[in-house]
Coordinates of C-alpha atoms in Angstrom, one line a residue:
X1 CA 141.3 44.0 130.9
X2 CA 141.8 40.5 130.1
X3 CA 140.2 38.5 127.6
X4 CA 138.6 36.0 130.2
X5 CA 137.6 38.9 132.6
X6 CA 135.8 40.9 129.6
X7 CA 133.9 37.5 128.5
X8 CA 132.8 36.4 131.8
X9 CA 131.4 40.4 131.6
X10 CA 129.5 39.7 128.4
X11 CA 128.6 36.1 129.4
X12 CA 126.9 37.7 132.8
X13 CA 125.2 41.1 130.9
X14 CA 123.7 37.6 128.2
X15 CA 122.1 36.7 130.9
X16 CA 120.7 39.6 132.1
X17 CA 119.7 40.7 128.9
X18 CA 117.9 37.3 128.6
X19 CA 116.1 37.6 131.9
X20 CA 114.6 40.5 131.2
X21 CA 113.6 39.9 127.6
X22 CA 112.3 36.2 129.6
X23 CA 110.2 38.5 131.9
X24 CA 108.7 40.7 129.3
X25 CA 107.5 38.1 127.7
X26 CA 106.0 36.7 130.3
X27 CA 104.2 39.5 132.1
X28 CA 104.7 42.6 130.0
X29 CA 104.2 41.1 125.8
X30 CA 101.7 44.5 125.5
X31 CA 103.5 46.8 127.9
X32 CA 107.4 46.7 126.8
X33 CA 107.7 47.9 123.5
X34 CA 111.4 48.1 123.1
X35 CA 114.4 47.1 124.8
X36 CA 118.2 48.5 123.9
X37 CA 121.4 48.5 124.7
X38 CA 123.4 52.0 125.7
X39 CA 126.1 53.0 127.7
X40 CA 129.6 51.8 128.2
X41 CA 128.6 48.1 127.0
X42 CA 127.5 49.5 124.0
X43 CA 130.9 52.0 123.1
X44 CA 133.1 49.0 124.4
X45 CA 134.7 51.2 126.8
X46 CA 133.7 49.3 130.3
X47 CA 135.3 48.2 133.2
X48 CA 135.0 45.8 135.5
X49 CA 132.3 47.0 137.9
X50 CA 130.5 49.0 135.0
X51 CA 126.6 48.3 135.1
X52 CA 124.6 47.4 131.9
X53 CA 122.5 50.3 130.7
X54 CA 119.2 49.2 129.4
X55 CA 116.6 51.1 127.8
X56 CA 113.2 49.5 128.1
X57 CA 111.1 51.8 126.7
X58 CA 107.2 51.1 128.1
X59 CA 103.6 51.5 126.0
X60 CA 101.6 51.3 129.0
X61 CA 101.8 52.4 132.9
X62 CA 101.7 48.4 133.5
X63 CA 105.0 48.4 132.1
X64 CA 106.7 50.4 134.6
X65 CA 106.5 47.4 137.0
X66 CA 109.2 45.8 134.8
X67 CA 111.2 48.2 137.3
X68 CA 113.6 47.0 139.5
X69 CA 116.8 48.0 141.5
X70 CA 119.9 45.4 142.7
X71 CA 123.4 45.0 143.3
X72 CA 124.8 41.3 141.5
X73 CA 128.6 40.4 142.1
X74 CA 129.5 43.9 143.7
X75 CA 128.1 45.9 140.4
X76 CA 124.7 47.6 141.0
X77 CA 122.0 47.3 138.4
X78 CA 118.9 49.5 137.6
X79 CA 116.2 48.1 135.6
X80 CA 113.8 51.2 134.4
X81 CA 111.2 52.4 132.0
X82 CA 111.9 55.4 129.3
X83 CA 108.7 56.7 127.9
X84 CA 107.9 57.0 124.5
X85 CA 106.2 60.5 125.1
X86 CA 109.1 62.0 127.2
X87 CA 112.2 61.3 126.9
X88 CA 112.3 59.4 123.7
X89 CA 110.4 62.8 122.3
X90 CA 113.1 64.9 123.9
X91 CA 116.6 62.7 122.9
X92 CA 114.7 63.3 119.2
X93 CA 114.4 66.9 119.1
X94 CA 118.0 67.0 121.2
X95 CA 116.6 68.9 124.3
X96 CA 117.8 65.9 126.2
X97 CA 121.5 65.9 127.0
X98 CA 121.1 61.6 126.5
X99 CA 120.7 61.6 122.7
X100 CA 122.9 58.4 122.3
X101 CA 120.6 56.5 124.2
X102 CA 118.6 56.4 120.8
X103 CA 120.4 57.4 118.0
X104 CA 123.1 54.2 118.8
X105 CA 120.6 52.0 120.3
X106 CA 121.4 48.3 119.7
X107 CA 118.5 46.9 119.6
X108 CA 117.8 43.4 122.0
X109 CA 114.0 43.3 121.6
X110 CA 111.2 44.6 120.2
X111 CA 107.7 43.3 120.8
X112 CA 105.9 44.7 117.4
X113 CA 107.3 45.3 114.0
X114 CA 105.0 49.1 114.3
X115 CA 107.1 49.5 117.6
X116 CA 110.6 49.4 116.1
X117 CA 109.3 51.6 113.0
X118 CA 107.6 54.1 115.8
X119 CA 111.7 53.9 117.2
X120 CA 113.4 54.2 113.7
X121 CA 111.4 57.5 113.2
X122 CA 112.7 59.0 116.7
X123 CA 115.8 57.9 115.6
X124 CA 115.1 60.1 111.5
X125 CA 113.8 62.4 113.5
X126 CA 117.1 63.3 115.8
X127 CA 119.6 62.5 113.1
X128 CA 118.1 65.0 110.5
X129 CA 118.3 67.2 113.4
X130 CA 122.2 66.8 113.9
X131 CA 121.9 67.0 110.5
X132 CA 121.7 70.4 110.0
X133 CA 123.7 73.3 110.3
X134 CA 124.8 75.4 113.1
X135 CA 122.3 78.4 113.0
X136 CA 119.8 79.5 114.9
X137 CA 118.0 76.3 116.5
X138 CA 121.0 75.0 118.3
X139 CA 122.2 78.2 119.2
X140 CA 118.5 78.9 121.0
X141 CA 118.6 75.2 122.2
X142 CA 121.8 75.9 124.3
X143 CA 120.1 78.7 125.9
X144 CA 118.6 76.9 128.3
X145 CA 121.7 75.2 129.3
X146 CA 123.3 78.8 129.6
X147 CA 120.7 79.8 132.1
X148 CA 120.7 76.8 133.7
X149 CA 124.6 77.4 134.1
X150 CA 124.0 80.9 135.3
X151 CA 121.6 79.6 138.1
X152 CA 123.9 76.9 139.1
X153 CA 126.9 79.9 139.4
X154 CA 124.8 82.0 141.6
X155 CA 124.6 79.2 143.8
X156 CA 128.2 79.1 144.2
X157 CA 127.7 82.6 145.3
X158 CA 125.1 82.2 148.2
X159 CA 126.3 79.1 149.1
X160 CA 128.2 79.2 152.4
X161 CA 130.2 75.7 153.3
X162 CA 132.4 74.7 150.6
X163 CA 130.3 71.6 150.0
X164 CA 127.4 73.2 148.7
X165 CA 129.6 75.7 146.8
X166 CA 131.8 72.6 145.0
X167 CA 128.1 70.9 144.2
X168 CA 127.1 74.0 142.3
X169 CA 130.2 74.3 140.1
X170 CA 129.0 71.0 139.1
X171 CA 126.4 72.0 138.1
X172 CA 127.6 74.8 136.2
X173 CA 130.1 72.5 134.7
X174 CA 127.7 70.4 133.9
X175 CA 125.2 72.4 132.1
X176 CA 128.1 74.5 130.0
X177 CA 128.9 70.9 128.7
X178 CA 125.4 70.8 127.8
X179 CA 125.6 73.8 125.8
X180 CA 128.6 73.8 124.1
X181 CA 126.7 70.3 123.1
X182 CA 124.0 72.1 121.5
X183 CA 126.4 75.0 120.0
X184 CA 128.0 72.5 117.9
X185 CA 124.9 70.8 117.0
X186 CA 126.3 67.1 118.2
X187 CA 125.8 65.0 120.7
X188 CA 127.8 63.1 123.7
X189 CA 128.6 59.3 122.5
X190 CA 130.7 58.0 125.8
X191 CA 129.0 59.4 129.2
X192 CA 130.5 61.8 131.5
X193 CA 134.0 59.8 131.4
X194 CA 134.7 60.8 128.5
X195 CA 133.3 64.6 128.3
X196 CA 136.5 66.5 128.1
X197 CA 138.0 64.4 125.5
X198 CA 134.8 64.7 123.3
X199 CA 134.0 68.4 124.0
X200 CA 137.7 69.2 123.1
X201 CA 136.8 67.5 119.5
X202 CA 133.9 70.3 119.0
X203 CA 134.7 72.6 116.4
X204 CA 133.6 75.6 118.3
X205 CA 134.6 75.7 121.8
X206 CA 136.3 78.5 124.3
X207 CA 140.0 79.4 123.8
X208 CA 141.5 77.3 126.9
X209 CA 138.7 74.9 127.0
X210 CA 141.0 72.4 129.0
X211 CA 142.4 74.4 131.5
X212 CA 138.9 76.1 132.3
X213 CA 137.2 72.6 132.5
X214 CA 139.7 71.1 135.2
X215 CA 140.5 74.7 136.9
X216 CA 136.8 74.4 138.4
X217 CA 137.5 70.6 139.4
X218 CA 140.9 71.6 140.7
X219 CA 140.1 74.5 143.2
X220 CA 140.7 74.2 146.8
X221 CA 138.8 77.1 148.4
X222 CA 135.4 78.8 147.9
X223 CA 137.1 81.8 146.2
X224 CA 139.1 79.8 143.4
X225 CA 135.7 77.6 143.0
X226 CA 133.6 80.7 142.6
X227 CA 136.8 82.3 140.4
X228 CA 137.1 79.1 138.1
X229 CA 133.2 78.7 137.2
X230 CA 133.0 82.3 136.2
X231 CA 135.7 82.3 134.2
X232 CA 134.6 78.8 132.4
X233 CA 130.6 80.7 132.5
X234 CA 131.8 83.9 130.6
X235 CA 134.3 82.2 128.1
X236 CA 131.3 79.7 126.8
X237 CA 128.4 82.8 126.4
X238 CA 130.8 85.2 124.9
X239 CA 131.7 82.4 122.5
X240 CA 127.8 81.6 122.2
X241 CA 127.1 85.7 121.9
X242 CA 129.6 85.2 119.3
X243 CA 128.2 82.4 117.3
X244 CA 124.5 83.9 117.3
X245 CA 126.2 87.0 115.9
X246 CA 127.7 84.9 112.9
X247 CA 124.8 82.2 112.2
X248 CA 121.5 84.0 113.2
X249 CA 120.3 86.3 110.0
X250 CA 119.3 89.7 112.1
X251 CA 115.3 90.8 111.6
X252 CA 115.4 94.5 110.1
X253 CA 112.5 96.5 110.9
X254 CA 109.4 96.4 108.6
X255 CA 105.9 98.4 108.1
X256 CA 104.3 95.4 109.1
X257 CA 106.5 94.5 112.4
X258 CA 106.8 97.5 114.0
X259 CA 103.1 98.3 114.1
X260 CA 101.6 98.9 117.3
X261 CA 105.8 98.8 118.6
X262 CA 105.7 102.7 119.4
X263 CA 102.0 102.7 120.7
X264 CA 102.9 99.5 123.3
X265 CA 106.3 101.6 124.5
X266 CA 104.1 104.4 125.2
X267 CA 101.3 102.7 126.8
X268 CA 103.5 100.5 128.9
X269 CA 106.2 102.5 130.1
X270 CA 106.1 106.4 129.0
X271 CA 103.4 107.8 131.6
X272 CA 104.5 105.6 134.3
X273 CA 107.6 107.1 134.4
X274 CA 106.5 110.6 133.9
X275 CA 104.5 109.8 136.2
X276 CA 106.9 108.5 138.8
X277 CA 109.5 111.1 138.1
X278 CA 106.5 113.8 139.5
X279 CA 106.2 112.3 142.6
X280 CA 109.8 111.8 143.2
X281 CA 109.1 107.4 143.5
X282 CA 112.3 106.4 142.9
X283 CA 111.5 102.5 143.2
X284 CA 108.6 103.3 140.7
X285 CA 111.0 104.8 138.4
X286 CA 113.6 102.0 138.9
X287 CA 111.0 99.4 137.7
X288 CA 109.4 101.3 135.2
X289 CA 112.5 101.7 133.5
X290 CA 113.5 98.0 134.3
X291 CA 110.3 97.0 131.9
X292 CA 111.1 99.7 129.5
X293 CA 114.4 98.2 129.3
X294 CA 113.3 94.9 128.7
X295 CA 110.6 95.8 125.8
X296 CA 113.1 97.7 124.5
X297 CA 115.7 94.6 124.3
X298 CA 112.9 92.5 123.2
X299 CA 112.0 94.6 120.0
X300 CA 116.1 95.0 119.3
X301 CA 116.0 91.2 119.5
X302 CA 112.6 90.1 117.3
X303 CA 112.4 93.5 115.1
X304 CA 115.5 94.6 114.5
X305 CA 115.7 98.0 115.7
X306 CA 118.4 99.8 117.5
X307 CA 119.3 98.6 121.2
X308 CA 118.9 100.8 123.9
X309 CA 121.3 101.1 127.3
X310 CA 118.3 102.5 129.5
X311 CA 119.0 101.8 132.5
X312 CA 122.6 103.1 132.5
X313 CA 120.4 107.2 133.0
X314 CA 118.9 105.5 136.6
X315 CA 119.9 107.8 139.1
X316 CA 118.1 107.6 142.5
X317 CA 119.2 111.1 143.5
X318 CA 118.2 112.7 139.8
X319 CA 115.1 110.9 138.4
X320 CA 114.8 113.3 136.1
X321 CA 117.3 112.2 133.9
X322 CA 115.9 109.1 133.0
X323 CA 112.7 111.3 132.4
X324 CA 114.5 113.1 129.8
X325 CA 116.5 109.8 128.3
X326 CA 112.9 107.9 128.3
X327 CA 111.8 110.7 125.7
X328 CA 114.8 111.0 123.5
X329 CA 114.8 107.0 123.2
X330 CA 111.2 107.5 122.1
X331 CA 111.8 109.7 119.3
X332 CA 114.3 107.5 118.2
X333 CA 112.5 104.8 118.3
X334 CA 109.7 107.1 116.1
X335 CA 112.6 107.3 113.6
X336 CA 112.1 103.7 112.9
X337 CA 108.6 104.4 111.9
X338 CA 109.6 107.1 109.5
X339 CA 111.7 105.1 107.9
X340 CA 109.2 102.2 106.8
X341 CA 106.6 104.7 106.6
X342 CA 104.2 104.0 109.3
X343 CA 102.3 106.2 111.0
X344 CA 101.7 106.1 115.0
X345 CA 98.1 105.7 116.0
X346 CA 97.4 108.6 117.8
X347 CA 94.2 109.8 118.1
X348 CA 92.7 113.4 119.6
X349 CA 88.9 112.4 120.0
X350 CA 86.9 109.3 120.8
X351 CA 85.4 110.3 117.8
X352 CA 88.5 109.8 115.5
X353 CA 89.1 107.0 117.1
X354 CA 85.7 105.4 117.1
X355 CA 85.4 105.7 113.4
X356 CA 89.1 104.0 113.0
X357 CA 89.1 101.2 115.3
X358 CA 85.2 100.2 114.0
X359 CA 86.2 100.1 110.7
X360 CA 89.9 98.6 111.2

């Protein structure tokens, strides 16, 4: 771009900026209590028809009339409100993927000196957050993104035209950027142009990152889309199954967190599938041990004790099997309790356990 070309660009945003700032002023001096500049305008890395990225971040309801929507000289132009309470709050504690748009605000405007201190703590807040080391917040933050990921692939599995199949490898695309975002603790600086070439900069990403990234934008037919987002879906959670392996300190079980552990497994899940194995209910069984499963993963995950692969004993035509691998988990699971010396609160009369729960 030439020098006149990128002047009469920065000569025209002036004068946006100005108008706006003008009409503040005017109509919105107790509404608008900040207004920034992000985007390409901001990392110098525009083009001709790139549109200027304002955030106008509003104090009162009022202020989202400040909204507006237009196309000037062939380059279209939104003019919009970002609450303080939303997505300022989330861009500080990184759940947003837009982080950028306030830790490298320029500020334009600001209508109160307690405004732009209320924006330099956002602004603390989210840069003591990228901050800090790569452990166990980030690695829960990119969760979400993960699942998000997962629900955009099983999209590309229902999904029957090719359209809505390509629109949810987007999305899992998308989201897997996300979280390799929050794996590394960092944040995107340049906007979707520019995601590969900042992604590939992260310090922990999948073997292959490139060729996985532009496999899924590459593919021709339902079958290589569906191929190429599962590939790119698996490589980023092994890699993140990895990570929490190496930066998340394990829990090891205790006296005082396993208690009431046993008693919840028991009261939960044991009798229901006795239960369900006697009357031969296999889709009783099949849920029961489902939520057995599930507790079971849950206390590996927040207690520390062993993990347990129930499900793998479901057999429709043998029920009894998962019967008898139900009870051997349990008294494994009892082993846990003899080891940090706890006792399990059973109880053979009301009367035993009236005179322990009244005076518990």
């Amino acid at each position: 771009m030439n020098e006149i070309i990128k002047k009469k660009l920065l000569d025209k945003n002036e004068l946006l900026i100005n108008m706006v700032i003008e009409r503040v002023k005017r109509d919105f001096l107790e509404d608008i209590a900040i207004i920034g500049l992000t985007g390409s305008f901001s990392t110098e890395d525009f083009h001709e028809k790139s549109d200027l990225d304002l955030i106008i971040i509003n104090n009162t309801e009022k202020g989202w009339e400040i909204s507006d929507c237009f196309i000037l000289d062939d380059v279209g132009y939104d003019i919009y409100c970002t609450p303080w309470d939303s997505r300022i709050q989330e861009q500080s504690t990184l759940e947003s993927p837009n982080v950028s748009s306030l830790t490298d605000l320029k500020i334009l405007y600001y209508a109160k000196p307690e405004d732009l201190e209320k924006l330099n703590d956002f602004q603390q807040k989210a840069l003591d957050a990228l901050a800090n080391p790569i452990g166990e917040v980030c690695l829960n933050r990119a969760n979400k993104w993960i699942d998000l990921a997962k629900q955009a692939y099983s999209d590309t599995m229902l999904g029957e035209d090719i359209g809505s199949v390509r629109y949810a490898s987007a999305g899992v695309l998308y989201n897997l950027v996300n979280a390799l975002v929050s794996m590394n603790n960092t944040y995107i600086k340049r906007g979707i142009k520019r995601y590969l070439e900042e992604i590939r900069s992260f310090r922990y990403v999948p073997d292959d990152l490139e060729s996985l990234y532009m496999s899924i934008i590459e593919a021709h037919t339902i079958e290589d889309i569906r191929i190429t987002s599962f590939n790119m879906l698996n490589s980023v959670t092994r890699l993140h199954s990895t990570m929490c392996d190496n930066f998340i300190v394990k829990p090891a079980p205790t006296f005082d967190n396993l208690g009431g552990t046993y008693e919840e497994l028991w009261c939960n899940y044991r009798n229901k599938i006795l239960n369900s194995v006697t009357t031969n209910d296999a889709s009783y069984v099949f849920l029961s041990a489902f939520g057995a499963h599930e507790y079971l993963d849950e206390m590996a995950m927040e207690k520390g004790t062993k993990k347990y692969d129930l499900m793998q004993y479901f057999d429709a035509s043998n029920l009894p099997v998962m019967k008898e691998k139900l009870l051997e988990v349990m008294d494994d699971y009892l082993e846990e309790y003899d080891k940090v010396g706890r006792k399990v609160e059973h109880f053979t009369t009301f009367e035993q356990l009236y005179a322990h729960y009244m005076n518990h």
